[in-house]
């Protein structure tokens, strides 16, 4: 369904999933109706902010950077605390990985909803997924549905949360990226928990990304770009 008469705001982190969702939103709502918001939350790897800026420019959408430094002050996780190193690989138990930032998606979407309200946009798009994810409870559909209700009641609005990747595997996400024209932008995305370019290949995020592209039978544009740059092409 094309909702070209309504505005949408995409939470853009500069990663694979949010980049795919940005291009999904462009297809669904139309280029003139989509904006992006990126949060500077004290993340240890500032490169993702540069990636989000680059991707927004490639997509031709207005991007706003909002500062939220409370997560950095709280610490206690590998994404905002320099004294904690991200764990290698995907956990095989039910414990949360040390890259979990408590409340991050809840806070992001609450700020995004407030920002969208001022922009006249009732649609919020986020790249959270319940399938092939790292076990974060704020990526689950029931969490997002509860938050959507709270936002509607708290702002007396018709805000609608869109989660295009919620039940897609990483391979299916790659296929969707192809369908919506996001592959060029993915060459500039950043996923690695260790902040490395080329990707480290051994953190949970790198493993999940590599698994998705491998299962989809598609070369990762980011890896191809890094190889080309290394070879001086």
mmCIF file of N, CA, C and O in Angstrom, residues 68-169:
data_model
loop_
_atom_site.group_PDB
_atom_site.id
_atom_site.type_symbol
_atom_site.label_atom_id
_atom_site.label_comp_id
_atom_site.label_asym_id
_atom_site.label_seq_id
_atom_site.Cartn_x
_atom_site.Cartn_y
_atom_site.Cartn_z
ATOM 1 N N UNK A 68 21.673 12.428 23.020
ATOM 2 C CA UNK A 68 21.139 11.803 24.235
ATOM 3 C C UNK A 68 22.344 11.207 24.973
ATOM 4 O O UNK A 68 22.769 10.095 24.659
ATOM 5 N N UNK A 69 22.895 11.914 25.933
ATOM 6 C CA UNK A 69 24.130 11.448 26.546
ATOM 7 C C UNK A 69 23.927 10.651 27.828
ATOM 8 O O UNK A 69 24.894 10.226 28.467
ATOM 9 N N UNK A 70 22.693 10.417 28.205
ATOM 10 C CA UNK A 70 22.425 9.715 29.457
ATOM 11 C C UNK A 70 22.932 8.277 29.441
ATOM 12 O O UNK A 70 23.434 7.767 30.446
ATOM 13 N N UNK A 71 22.826 7.596 28.305
ATOM 14 C CA UNK A 71 23.291 6.206 28.225
ATOM 15 C C UNK A 71 24.783 6.111 28.523
ATOM 16 O O UNK A 71 25.239 5.173 29.176
ATOM 17 N N UNK A 72 25.537 7.084 28.030
ATOM 18 C CA UNK A 72 26.962 7.093 28.295
ATOM 19 C C UNK A 72 27.244 7.283 29.774
ATOM 20 O O UNK A 72 28.144 6.666 30.346
ATOM 21 N N UNK A 73 26.456 8.132 30.427
ATOM 22 C CA UNK A 73 26.622 8.368 31.864
ATOM 23 C C UNK A 73 26.266 7.127 32.675
ATOM 24 O O UNK A 73 26.895 6.829 33.694
ATOM 25 N N UNK A 74 25.252 6.378 32.220
ATOM 26 C CA UNK A 74 24.838 5.161 32.922
ATOM 27 C C UNK A 74 25.894 4.075 32.767
ATOM 28 O O UNK A 74 26.270 3.399 33.725
ATOM 29 N N UNK A 75 26.383 3.881 31.535
ATOM 30 C CA UNK A 75 27.408 2.874 31.267
ATOM 31 C C UNK A 75 26.901 1.461 31.504
ATOM 32 O O UNK A 75 25.708 1.174 31.440
ATOM 33 N N UNK A 76 27.850 0.556 31.778
ATOM 34 C CA UNK A 76 27.488 -0.814 32.105
ATOM 35 C C UNK A 76 27.270 -1.730 30.924
ATOM 36 O O UNK A 76 26.805 -2.862 31.088
ATOM 37 N N UNK A 77 27.573 -1.272 29.710
ATOM 38 C CA UNK A 77 27.416 -2.115 28.527
ATOM 39 C C UNK A 77 28.534 -1.792 27.540
ATOM 40 O O UNK A 77 29.162 -0.726 27.607
ATOM 41 N N UNK A 78 28.764 -2.713 26.611
ATOM 42 C CA UNK A 78 29.920 -2.594 25.727
ATOM 43 C C UNK A 78 29.761 -1.537 24.644
ATOM 44 O O UNK A 78 30.741 -1.192 23.976
ATOM 45 N N UNK A 79 28.563 -1.008 24.458
ATOM 46 C CA UNK A 79 28.372 -0.004 23.410
ATOM 47 C C UNK A 79 28.576 1.421 23.902
ATOM 48 O O UNK A 79 28.767 2.335 23.095
ATOM 49 N N UNK A 80 28.528 1.627 25.229
ATOM 50 C CA UNK A 80 28.704 2.985 25.747
ATOM 51 C C UNK A 80 29.813 3.081 26.798
ATOM 52 O O UNK A 80 30.119 4.174 27.260
ATOM 53 N N UNK A 81 30.397 1.946 27.166
ATOM 54 C CA UNK A 81 31.429 1.928 28.207
ATOM 55 C C UNK A 81 32.734 1.412 27.614
ATOM 56 O O UNK A 81 32.834 0.235 27.234
ATOM 57 N N UNK A 82 33.738 2.271 27.529
ATOM 58 C CA UNK A 82 35.006 1.905 26.907
ATOM 59 C C UNK A 82 35.775 0.846 27.687
ATOM 60 O O UNK A 82 36.719 0.252 27.169
ATOM 61 N N UNK A 83 35.381 0.599 28.933
ATOM 62 C CA UNK A 83 36.092 -0.398 29.736
ATOM 63 C C UNK A 83 35.556 -1.812 29.517
ATOM 64 O O UNK A 83 36.105 -2.777 30.062
ATOM 65 N N UNK A 84 34.482 -1.937 28.736
ATOM 66 C CA UNK A 84 33.875 -3.248 28.472
ATOM 67 C C UNK A 84 34.025 -3.582 26.986
ATOM 68 O O UNK A 84 33.581 -2.811 26.135
ATOM 69 N N UNK A 85 34.635 -4.702 26.689
ATOM 70 C CA UNK A 85 34.814 -5.114 25.298
ATOM 71 C C UNK A 85 33.628 -5.954 24.839
ATOM 72 O O UNK A 85 33.136 -6.801 25.601
ATOM 73 N N UNK A 86 33.140 -5.740 23.619
ATOM 74 C CA UNK A 86 32.033 -6.560 23.113
ATOM 75 C C UNK A 86 32.401 -8.036 23.078
ATOM 76 O O UNK A 86 33.545 -8.399 22.781
ATOM 77 N N UNK A 87 31.448 -8.882 23.402
ATOM 78 C CA UNK A 87 31.677 -10.322 23.353
ATOM 79 C C UNK A 87 31.832 -10.788 21.915
ATOM 80 O O UNK A 87 31.258 -10.213 20.993
ATOM 81 N N UNK A 88 32.609 -11.845 21.730
ATOM 82 C CA UNK A 88 32.740 -12.452 20.410
ATOM 83 C C UNK A 88 31.579 -13.404 20.167
ATOM 84 O O UNK A 88 31.140 -14.118 21.077
ATOM 85 N N UNK A 89 31.112 -13.436 18.927
ATOM 86 C CA UNK A 89 30.119 -14.416 18.525
ATOM 87 C C UNK A 89 28.741 -14.209 19.124
ATOM 88 O O UNK A 89 28.520 -13.336 19.961
ATOM 89 N N UNK A 90 27.814 -15.043 18.651
ATOM 90 C CA UNK A 90 26.424 -15.007 19.119
ATOM 91 C C UNK A 90 26.276 -15.955 20.292
ATOM 92 O O UNK A 90 26.731 -17.099 20.241
ATOM 93 N N UNK A 91 25.671 -15.505 21.384
ATOM 94 C CA UNK A 91 25.506 -16.342 22.571
ATOM 95 C C UNK A 91 24.612 -17.537 22.266
ATOM 96 O O UNK A 91 23.667 -17.442 21.481
ATOM 97 N N UNK A 92 24.902 -18.671 22.925
ATOM 98 C CA UNK A 92 24.078 -19.869 22.748
ATOM 99 C C UNK A 92 23.261 -20.167 24.001
ATOM 100 O O UNK A 92 22.791 -21.286 24.206
ATOM 101 N N UNK A 93 23.118 -19.141 24.872
ATOM 102 C CA UNK A 93 22.273 -19.307 26.051
ATOM 103 C C UNK A 93 21.250 -18.167 26.085
ATOM 104 O O UNK A 93 21.146 -17.398 25.139
ATOM 105 N N UNK A 94 20.493 -18.094 27.171
ATOM 106 C CA UNK A 94 19.423 -17.096 27.259
ATOM 107 C C UNK A 94 19.874 -15.774 27.885
ATOM 108 O O UNK A 94 19.078 -14.849 28.019
ATOM 109 N N UNK A 95 21.131 -15.697 28.267
ATOM 110 C CA UNK A 95 21.614 -14.471 28.906
ATOM 111 C C UNK A 95 21.762 -13.357 27.868
ATOM 112 O O UNK A 95 22.095 -13.606 26.705
ATOM 113 N N UNK A 96 21.503 -12.124 28.307
ATOM 114 C CA UNK A 96 21.649 -10.995 27.404
ATOM 115 C C UNK A 96 23.128 -10.716 27.162
ATOM 116 O O UNK A 96 23.938 -10.779 28.082
ATOM 117 N N UNK A 97 23.508 -10.397 25.916
ATOM 118 C CA UNK A 97 24.902 -10.060 25.634
ATOM 119 C C UNK A 97 25.273 -8.719 26.265
ATOM 120 O O UNK A 97 24.391 -7.915 26.604
ATOM 121 N N UNK A 98 26.579 -8.487 26.424
ATOM 122 C CA UNK A 98 26.988 -7.238 27.084
ATOM 123 C C UNK A 98 26.852 -6.022 26.179
ATOM 124 O O UNK A 98 27.157 -4.899 26.589
ATOM 125 N N UNK A 99 26.374 -6.225 24.946
ATOM 126 C CA UNK A 99 26.088 -5.097 24.050
ATOM 127 C C UNK A 99 24.660 -4.577 24.233
ATOM 128 O O UNK A 99 24.271 -3.624 23.562
ATOM 129 N N UNK A 100 23.910 -5.197 25.131
ATOM 130 C CA UNK A 100 22.546 -4.733 25.387
ATOM 131 C C UNK A 100 22.578 -3.429 26.170
ATOM 132 O O UNK A 100 23.159 -3.352 27.257
ATOM 133 N N UNK A 101 21.956 -2.388 25.605
ATOM 134 C CA UNK A 101 21.837 -1.090 26.272
ATOM 135 C C UNK A 101 20.413 -1.006 26.819
ATOM 136 O O UNK A 101 19.468 -0.817 26.039
ATOM 137 N N UNK A 102 20.214 -1.158 28.125
ATOM 138 C CA UNK A 102 18.863 -1.221 28.685
ATOM 139 C C UNK A 102 18.024 0.004 28.325
ATOM 140 O O UNK A 102 18.441 1.143 28.532
ATOM 141 N N UNK A 103 16.856 -0.257 27.746
ATOM 142 C CA UNK A 103 15.916 0.815 27.432
ATOM 143 C C UNK A 103 16.228 1.608 26.178
ATOM 144 O O UNK A 103 15.493 2.554 25.861
ATOM 145 N N UNK A 104 17.261 1.243 25.444
ATOM 146 C CA UNK A 104 17.686 2.078 24.315
ATOM 147 C C UNK A 104 16.582 2.278 23.277
ATOM 148 O O UNK A 104 16.266 3.417 22.912
ATOM 149 N N UNK A 105 15.985 1.208 22.799
ATOM 150 C CA UNK A 105 14.956 1.367 21.768
ATOM 151 C C UNK A 105 13.717 2.073 22.302
ATOM 152 O O UNK A 105 13.047 2.817 21.576
ATOM 153 N N UNK A 106 13.405 1.843 23.571
ATOM 154 C CA UNK A 106 12.261 2.528 24.171
ATOM 155 C C UNK A 106 12.496 4.037 24.205
ATOM 156 O O UNK A 106 11.608 4.831 23.872
ATOM 157 N N UNK A 107 13.700 4.423 24.596
ATOM 158 C CA UNK A 107 14.035 5.848 24.662
ATOM 159 C C UNK A 107 14.113 6.442 23.258
ATOM 160 O O UNK A 107 13.579 7.526 22.990
ATOM 161 N N UNK A 108 14.788 5.731 22.357
ATOM 162 C CA UNK A 108 14.909 6.228 20.979
ATOM 163 C C UNK A 108 13.537 6.512 20.376
ATOM 164 O O UNK A 108 13.305 7.575 19.794
ATOM 165 N N UNK A 109 12.639 5.545 20.494
ATOM 166 C CA UNK A 109 11.343 5.691 19.843
ATOM 167 C C UNK A 109 10.463 6.725 20.535
ATOM 168 O O UNK A 109 9.637 7.369 19.883
ATOM 169 N N UNK A 110 10.659 6.911 21.828
ATOM 170 C CA UNK A 110 9.906 7.958 22.520
ATOM 171 C C UNK A 110 10.363 9.334 22.054
ATOM 172 O O UNK A 110 9.540 10.214 21.752
ATOM 173 N N UNK A 111 11.679 9.533 21.978
ATOM 174 C CA UNK A 111 12.194 10.797 21.453
ATOM 175 C C UNK A 111 11.797 10.969 19.986
ATOM 176 O O UNK A 111 11.447 12.075 19.552
ATOM 177 N N UNK A 112 11.867 9.888 19.223
ATOM 178 C CA UNK A 112 11.504 9.966 17.802
ATOM 179 C C UNK A 112 10.041 10.340 17.642
ATOM 180 O O UNK A 112 9.681 11.141 16.763
ATOM 181 N N UNK A 113 9.183 9.779 18.482
ATOM 182 C CA UNK A 113 7.753 10.093 18.403
ATOM 183 C C UNK A 113 7.504 11.561 18.735
ATOM 184 O O UNK A 113 6.679 12.235 18.098
ATOM 185 N N UNK A 114 8.222 12.079 19.732
ATOM 186 C CA UNK A 114 8.074 13.491 20.089
ATOM 187 C C UNK A 114 8.546 14.388 18.952
ATOM 188 O O UNK A 114 7.907 15.398 18.626
ATOM 189 N N UNK A 115 9.667 13.995 18.332
ATOM 190 C CA UNK A 115 10.191 14.766 17.201
ATOM 191 C C UNK A 115 9.238 14.690 16.015
ATOM 192 O O UNK A 115 8.954 15.695 15.353
ATOM 193 N N UNK A 116 8.729 13.484 15.735
ATOM 194 C CA UNK A 116 7.803 13.302 14.621
ATOM 195 C C UNK A 116 6.543 14.134 14.817
ATOM 196 O O UNK A 116 5.988 14.686 13.855
ATOM 197 N N UNK A 117 6.100 14.238 16.059
ATOM 198 C CA UNK A 117 4.904 15.027 16.376
ATOM 199 C C UNK A 117 5.084 16.476 15.913
ATOM 200 O O UNK A 117 4.183 17.076 15.330
ATOM 201 N N UNK A 118 6.281 17.022 16.157
ATOM 202 C CA UNK A 118 6.545 18.411 15.763
ATOM 203 C C UNK A 118 6.704 18.562 14.257
ATOM 204 O O UNK A 118 6.581 19.670 13.726
ATOM 205 N N UNK A 119 6.986 17.449 13.581
ATOM 206 C CA UNK A 119 7.198 17.470 12.129
ATOM 207 C C UNK A 119 5.932 17.096 11.362
ATOM 208 O O UNK A 119 5.947 17.063 10.127
ATOM 209 N N UNK A 120 4.868 16.791 12.067
ATOM 210 C CA UNK A 120 3.631 16.402 11.400
ATOM 211 C C UNK A 120 3.689 15.026 10.785
ATOM 212 O O UNK A 120 2.979 14.731 9.822
ATOM 213 N N UNK A 121 4.534 14.153 11.359
ATOM 214 C CA UNK A 121 4.671 12.782 10.858
ATOM 215 C C UNK A 121 4.105 11.821 11.896
ATOM 216 O O UNK A 121 4.508 11.863 13.060
ATOM 217 N N UNK A 122 3.204 10.963 11.486
ATOM 218 C CA UNK A 122 2.629 10.015 12.449
ATOM 219 C C UNK A 122 3.202 8.611 12.304
ATOM 220 O O UNK A 122 2.917 7.733 13.114
ATOM 221 N N UNK A 123 4.014 8.386 11.272
ATOM 222 C CA UNK A 123 4.591 7.056 11.048
ATOM 223 C C UNK A 123 6.051 7.024 11.494
ATOM 224 O O UNK A 123 6.857 7.848 11.055
ATOM 225 N N UNK A 124 6.375 6.081 12.362
ATOM 226 C CA UNK A 124 7.751 5.872 12.807
ATOM 227 C C UNK A 124 8.229 4.522 12.283
ATOM 228 O O UNK A 124 7.511 3.522 12.403
ATOM 229 N N UNK A 125 9.413 4.503 11.714
ATOM 230 C CA UNK A 125 9.958 3.277 11.140
ATOM 231 C C UNK A 125 11.255 2.921 11.857
ATOM 232 O O UNK A 125 12.156 3.758 11.985
ATOM 233 N N UNK A 126 11.345 1.680 12.321
ATOM 234 C CA UNK A 126 12.543 1.230 13.025
ATOM 235 C C UNK A 126 12.948 -0.158 12.547
ATOM 236 O O UNK A 126 12.095 -0.959 12.139
ATOM 237 N N UNK A 127 14.231 -0.452 12.621
ATOM 238 C CA UNK A 127 14.755 -1.704 12.081
ATOM 239 C C UNK A 127 14.869 -2.838 13.071
ATOM 240 O O UNK A 127 15.647 -3.766 12.854
ATOM 241 N N UNK A 128 14.120 -2.802 14.159
ATOM 242 C CA UNK A 128 14.199 -3.894 15.129
ATOM 243 C C UNK A 128 13.640 -5.172 14.525
ATOM 244 O O UNK A 128 12.772 -5.140 13.648
ATOM 245 N N UNK A 129 14.148 -6.310 15.015
ATOM 246 C CA UNK A 129 13.718 -7.606 14.479
ATOM 247 C C UNK A 129 13.701 -8.647 15.580
ATOM 248 O O UNK A 129 14.587 -8.674 16.437
ATOM 249 N N UNK A 130 12.707 -9.479 15.557
ATOM 250 C CA UNK A 130 12.579 -10.551 16.547
ATOM 251 C C UNK A 130 13.243 -11.839 16.066
ATOM 252 O O UNK A 130 13.453 -12.760 16.842
ATOM 253 N N UNK A 131 13.592 -11.891 14.796
ATOM 254 C CA UNK A 131 14.222 -13.063 14.210
ATOM 255 C C UNK A 131 15.685 -12.752 13.904
ATOM 256 O O UNK A 131 16.011 -11.660 13.456
ATOM 257 N N UNK A 132 16.589 -13.694 14.129
ATOM 258 C CA UNK A 132 18.019 -13.492 13.864
ATOM 259 C C UNK A 132 18.553 -12.238 14.535
ATOM 260 O O UNK A 132 19.208 -11.408 13.912
ATOM 261 N N UNK A 133 18.246 -12.076 15.806
ATOM 262 C CA UNK A 133 18.715 -10.895 16.525
ATOM 263 C C UNK A 133 19.541 -11.350 17.720
ATOM 264 O O UNK A 133 19.759 -12.538 17.927
ATOM 265 N N UNK A 134 20.039 -10.417 18.495
ATOM 266 C CA UNK A 134 20.974 -10.754 19.571
ATOM 267 C C UNK A 134 20.308 -10.975 20.923
ATOM 268 O O UNK A 134 20.974 -10.971 21.950
ATOM 269 N N UNK A 135 19.009 -11.144 20.946
ATOM 270 C CA UNK A 135 18.316 -11.441 22.188
ATOM 271 C C UNK A 135 17.822 -10.238 22.949
ATOM 272 O O UNK A 135 17.409 -10.359 24.105
ATOM 273 N N UNK A 136 17.843 -9.061 22.334
ATOM 274 C CA UNK A 136 17.414 -7.848 23.022
ATOM 275 C C UNK A 136 15.889 -7.847 23.222
ATOM 276 O O UNK A 136 15.141 -7.925 22.248
ATOM 277 N N UNK A 137 15.402 -7.720 24.450
ATOM 278 C CA UNK A 137 13.955 -7.750 24.680
ATOM 279 C C UNK A 137 13.225 -6.550 24.087
ATOM 280 O O UNK A 137 12.020 -6.637 23.826
ATOM 281 N N UNK A 138 13.920 -5.423 23.878
ATOM 282 C CA UNK A 138 13.241 -4.255 23.305
ATOM 283 C C UNK A 138 13.184 -4.311 21.780
ATOM 284 O O UNK A 138 12.847 -3.333 21.129
ATOM 285 N N UNK A 139 13.500 -5.488 21.220
ATOM 286 C CA UNK A 139 13.329 -5.707 19.778
ATOM 287 C C UNK A 139 12.106 -6.573 19.485
ATOM 288 O O UNK A 139 11.807 -6.847 18.326
ATOM 289 N N UNK A 140 11.413 -7.008 20.528
ATOM 290 C CA UNK A 140 10.285 -7.920 20.342
ATOM 291 C C UNK A 140 9.006 -7.172 19.982
ATOM 292 O O UNK A 140 8.797 -6.025 20.392
ATOM 293 N N UNK A 141 8.141 -7.849 19.248
ATOM 294 C CA UNK A 141 6.909 -7.215 18.787
ATOM 295 C C UNK A 141 6.021 -6.792 19.951
ATOM 296 O O UNK A 141 5.424 -5.707 19.919
ATOM 297 N N UNK A 142 5.934 -7.614 20.991
ATOM 298 C CA UNK A 142 5.051 -7.245 22.100
ATOM 299 C C UNK A 142 5.535 -5.971 22.797
ATOM 300 O O UNK A 142 4.736 -5.156 23.259
ATOM 301 N N UNK A 143 6.854 -5.786 22.848
ATOM 302 C CA UNK A 143 7.404 -4.552 23.419
ATOM 303 C C UNK A 143 7.002 -3.345 22.587
ATOM 304 O O UNK A 143 6.575 -2.304 23.121
ATOM 305 N N UNK A 144 7.127 -3.485 21.259
ATOM 306 C CA UNK A 144 6.820 -2.363 20.369
ATOM 307 C C UNK A 144 5.325 -2.042 20.361
ATOM 308 O O UNK A 144 4.944 -0.862 20.275
ATOM 309 N N UNK A 145 4.484 -3.060 20.447
ATOM 310 C CA UNK A 145 3.047 -2.815 20.483
ATOM 311 C C UNK A 145 2.653 -2.080 21.764
ATOM 312 O O UNK A 145 1.809 -1.169 21.747
ATOM 313 N N UNK A 146 3.259 -2.477 22.882
ATOM 314 C CA UNK A 146 2.968 -1.811 24.145
ATOM 315 C C UNK A 146 3.439 -0.356 24.107
ATOM 316 O O UNK A 146 2.750 0.552 24.592
ATOM 317 N N UNK A 147 4.612 -0.137 23.524
ATOM 318 C CA UNK A 147 5.135 1.219 23.427
ATOM 319 C C UNK A 147 4.271 2.075 22.512
ATOM 320 O O UNK A 147 4.006 3.250 22.812
ATOM 321 N N UNK A 148 3.818 1.507 21.410
ATOM 322 C CA UNK A 148 2.965 2.249 20.486
ATOM 323 C C UNK A 148 1.706 2.732 21.198
ATOM 324 O O UNK A 148 1.293 3.893 21.048
ATOM 325 N N UNK A 149 1.101 1.859 22.003
ATOM 326 C CA UNK A 149 -0.101 2.244 22.748
ATOM 327 C C UNK A 149 0.207 3.361 23.737
ATOM 328 O O UNK A 149 -0.546 4.342 23.856
ATOM 329 N N UNK A 150 1.327 3.234 24.444
ATOM 330 C CA UNK A 150 1.703 4.260 25.415
ATOM 331 C C UNK A 150 1.938 5.608 24.737
ATOM 332 O O UNK A 150 1.524 6.660 25.255
ATOM 333 N N UNK A 151 2.585 5.590 23.574
ATOM 334 C CA UNK A 151 2.838 6.834 22.848
ATOM 335 C C UNK A 151 1.532 7.467 22.364
ATOM 336 O O UNK A 151 1.369 8.694 22.415
ATOM 337 N N UNK A 152 0.614 6.649 21.894
ATOM 338 C CA UNK A 152 -0.675 7.178 21.439
ATOM 339 C C UNK A 152 -1.433 7.833 22.585
ATOM 340 O O UNK A 152 -1.989 8.923 22.444
ATOM 341 N N UNK A 153 -1.434 7.167 23.738
ATOM 342 C CA UNK A 153 -2.144 7.710 24.888
ATOM 343 C C UNK A 153 -1.436 8.947 25.440
ATOM 344 O O UNK A 153 -2.071 9.943 25.782
ATOM 345 N N UNK A 154 -0.116 8.869 25.520
ATOM 346 C CA UNK A 154 0.648 9.940 26.133
ATOM 347 C C UNK A 154 0.725 11.213 25.314
ATOM 348 O O UNK A 154 0.929 12.303 25.867
ATOM 349 N N UNK A 155 0.548 11.084 23.980
ATOM 350 C CA UNK A 155 0.609 12.273 23.127
ATOM 351 C C UNK A 155 -0.718 12.549 22.439
ATOM 352 O O UNK A 155 -0.801 13.457 21.605
ATOM 353 N N UNK A 156 -1.725 11.738 22.789
ATOM 354 C CA UNK A 156 -3.041 11.898 22.168
ATOM 355 C C UNK A 156 -2.890 11.967 20.643
ATOM 356 O O UNK A 156 -3.359 12.903 19.985
ATOM 357 N N UNK A 157 -2.199 10.971 20.098
ATOM 358 C CA UNK A 157 -1.889 10.983 18.672
ATOM 359 C C UNK A 157 -2.218 9.627 18.050
ATOM 360 O O UNK A 157 -2.542 8.661 18.754
ATOM 361 N N UNK A 158 -2.095 9.565 16.747
ATOM 362 C CA UNK A 158 -2.319 8.315 16.010
ATOM 363 C C UNK A 158 -0.993 7.742 15.527
ATOM 364 O O UNK A 158 -0.920 7.100 14.486
ATOM 365 N N UNK A 159 0.070 7.954 16.295
ATOM 366 C CA UNK A 159 1.388 7.480 15.886
ATOM 367 C C UNK A 159 1.347 5.968 15.613
ATOM 368 O O UNK A 159 0.681 5.208 16.318
ATOM 369 N N UNK A 160 2.037 5.570 14.561
ATOM 370 C CA UNK A 160 2.074 4.169 14.167
ATOM 371 C C UNK A 160 3.520 3.727 14.007
ATOM 372 O O UNK A 160 4.292 4.366 13.289
ATOM 373 N N UNK A 161 3.896 2.642 14.701
ATOM 374 C CA UNK A 161 5.250 2.107 14.607
ATOM 375 C C UNK A 161 5.306 1.037 13.524
ATOM 376 O O UNK A 161 4.509 0.095 13.529
ATOM 377 N N UNK A 162 6.245 1.189 12.614
ATOM 378 C CA UNK A 162 6.440 0.211 11.541
ATOM 379 C C UNK A 162 7.748 -0.540 11.768
ATOM 380 O O UNK A 162 8.797 0.080 11.976
ATOM 381 N N UNK A 163 7.665 -1.858 11.715
ATOM 382 C CA UNK A 163 8.845 -2.706 11.914
ATOM 383 C C UNK A 163 8.944 -3.689 10.751
ATOM 384 O O UNK A 163 8.607 -4.868 10.897
ATOM 385 N N UNK A 164 9.410 -3.235 9.589
ATOM 386 C CA UNK A 164 9.406 -4.074 8.385
ATOM 387 C C UNK A 164 10.228 -5.355 8.504
ATOM 388 O O UNK A 164 9.975 -6.318 7.775
ATOM 389 N N UNK A 165 11.180 -5.380 9.431
ATOM 390 C CA UNK A 165 12.079 -6.535 9.535
ATOM 391 C C UNK A 165 11.710 -7.487 10.663
ATOM 392 O O UNK A 165 12.408 -8.473 10.889
ATOM 393 N N UNK A 166 10.616 -7.217 11.368
ATOM 394 C CA UNK A 166 10.324 -7.900 12.617
ATOM 395 C C UNK A 166 10.450 -9.419 12.526
ATOM 396 O O UNK A 166 11.051 -10.059 13.386
ATOM 397 N N UNK A 167 9.894 -10.023 11.489
ATOM 398 C CA UNK A 167 9.930 -11.481 11.390
ATOM 399 C C UNK A 167 10.742 -11.979 10.196
ATOM 400 O O UNK A 167 10.537 -13.096 9.722
ATOM 401 N N UNK A 168 11.667 -11.153 9.729
ATOM 402 C CA UNK A 168 12.542 -11.569 8.635
ATOM 403 C C UNK A 168 13.860 -12.097 9.180
ATOM 404 O O UNK A 168 14.398 -11.577 10.156
ATOM 405 N N UNK A 169 14.381 -13.133 8.548
ATOM 406 C CA UNK A 169 15.732 -13.572 8.864
ATOM 407 C C UNK A 169 16.707 -12.573 8.254
ATOM 408 O O UNK A 169 16.321 -11.721 7.440
#
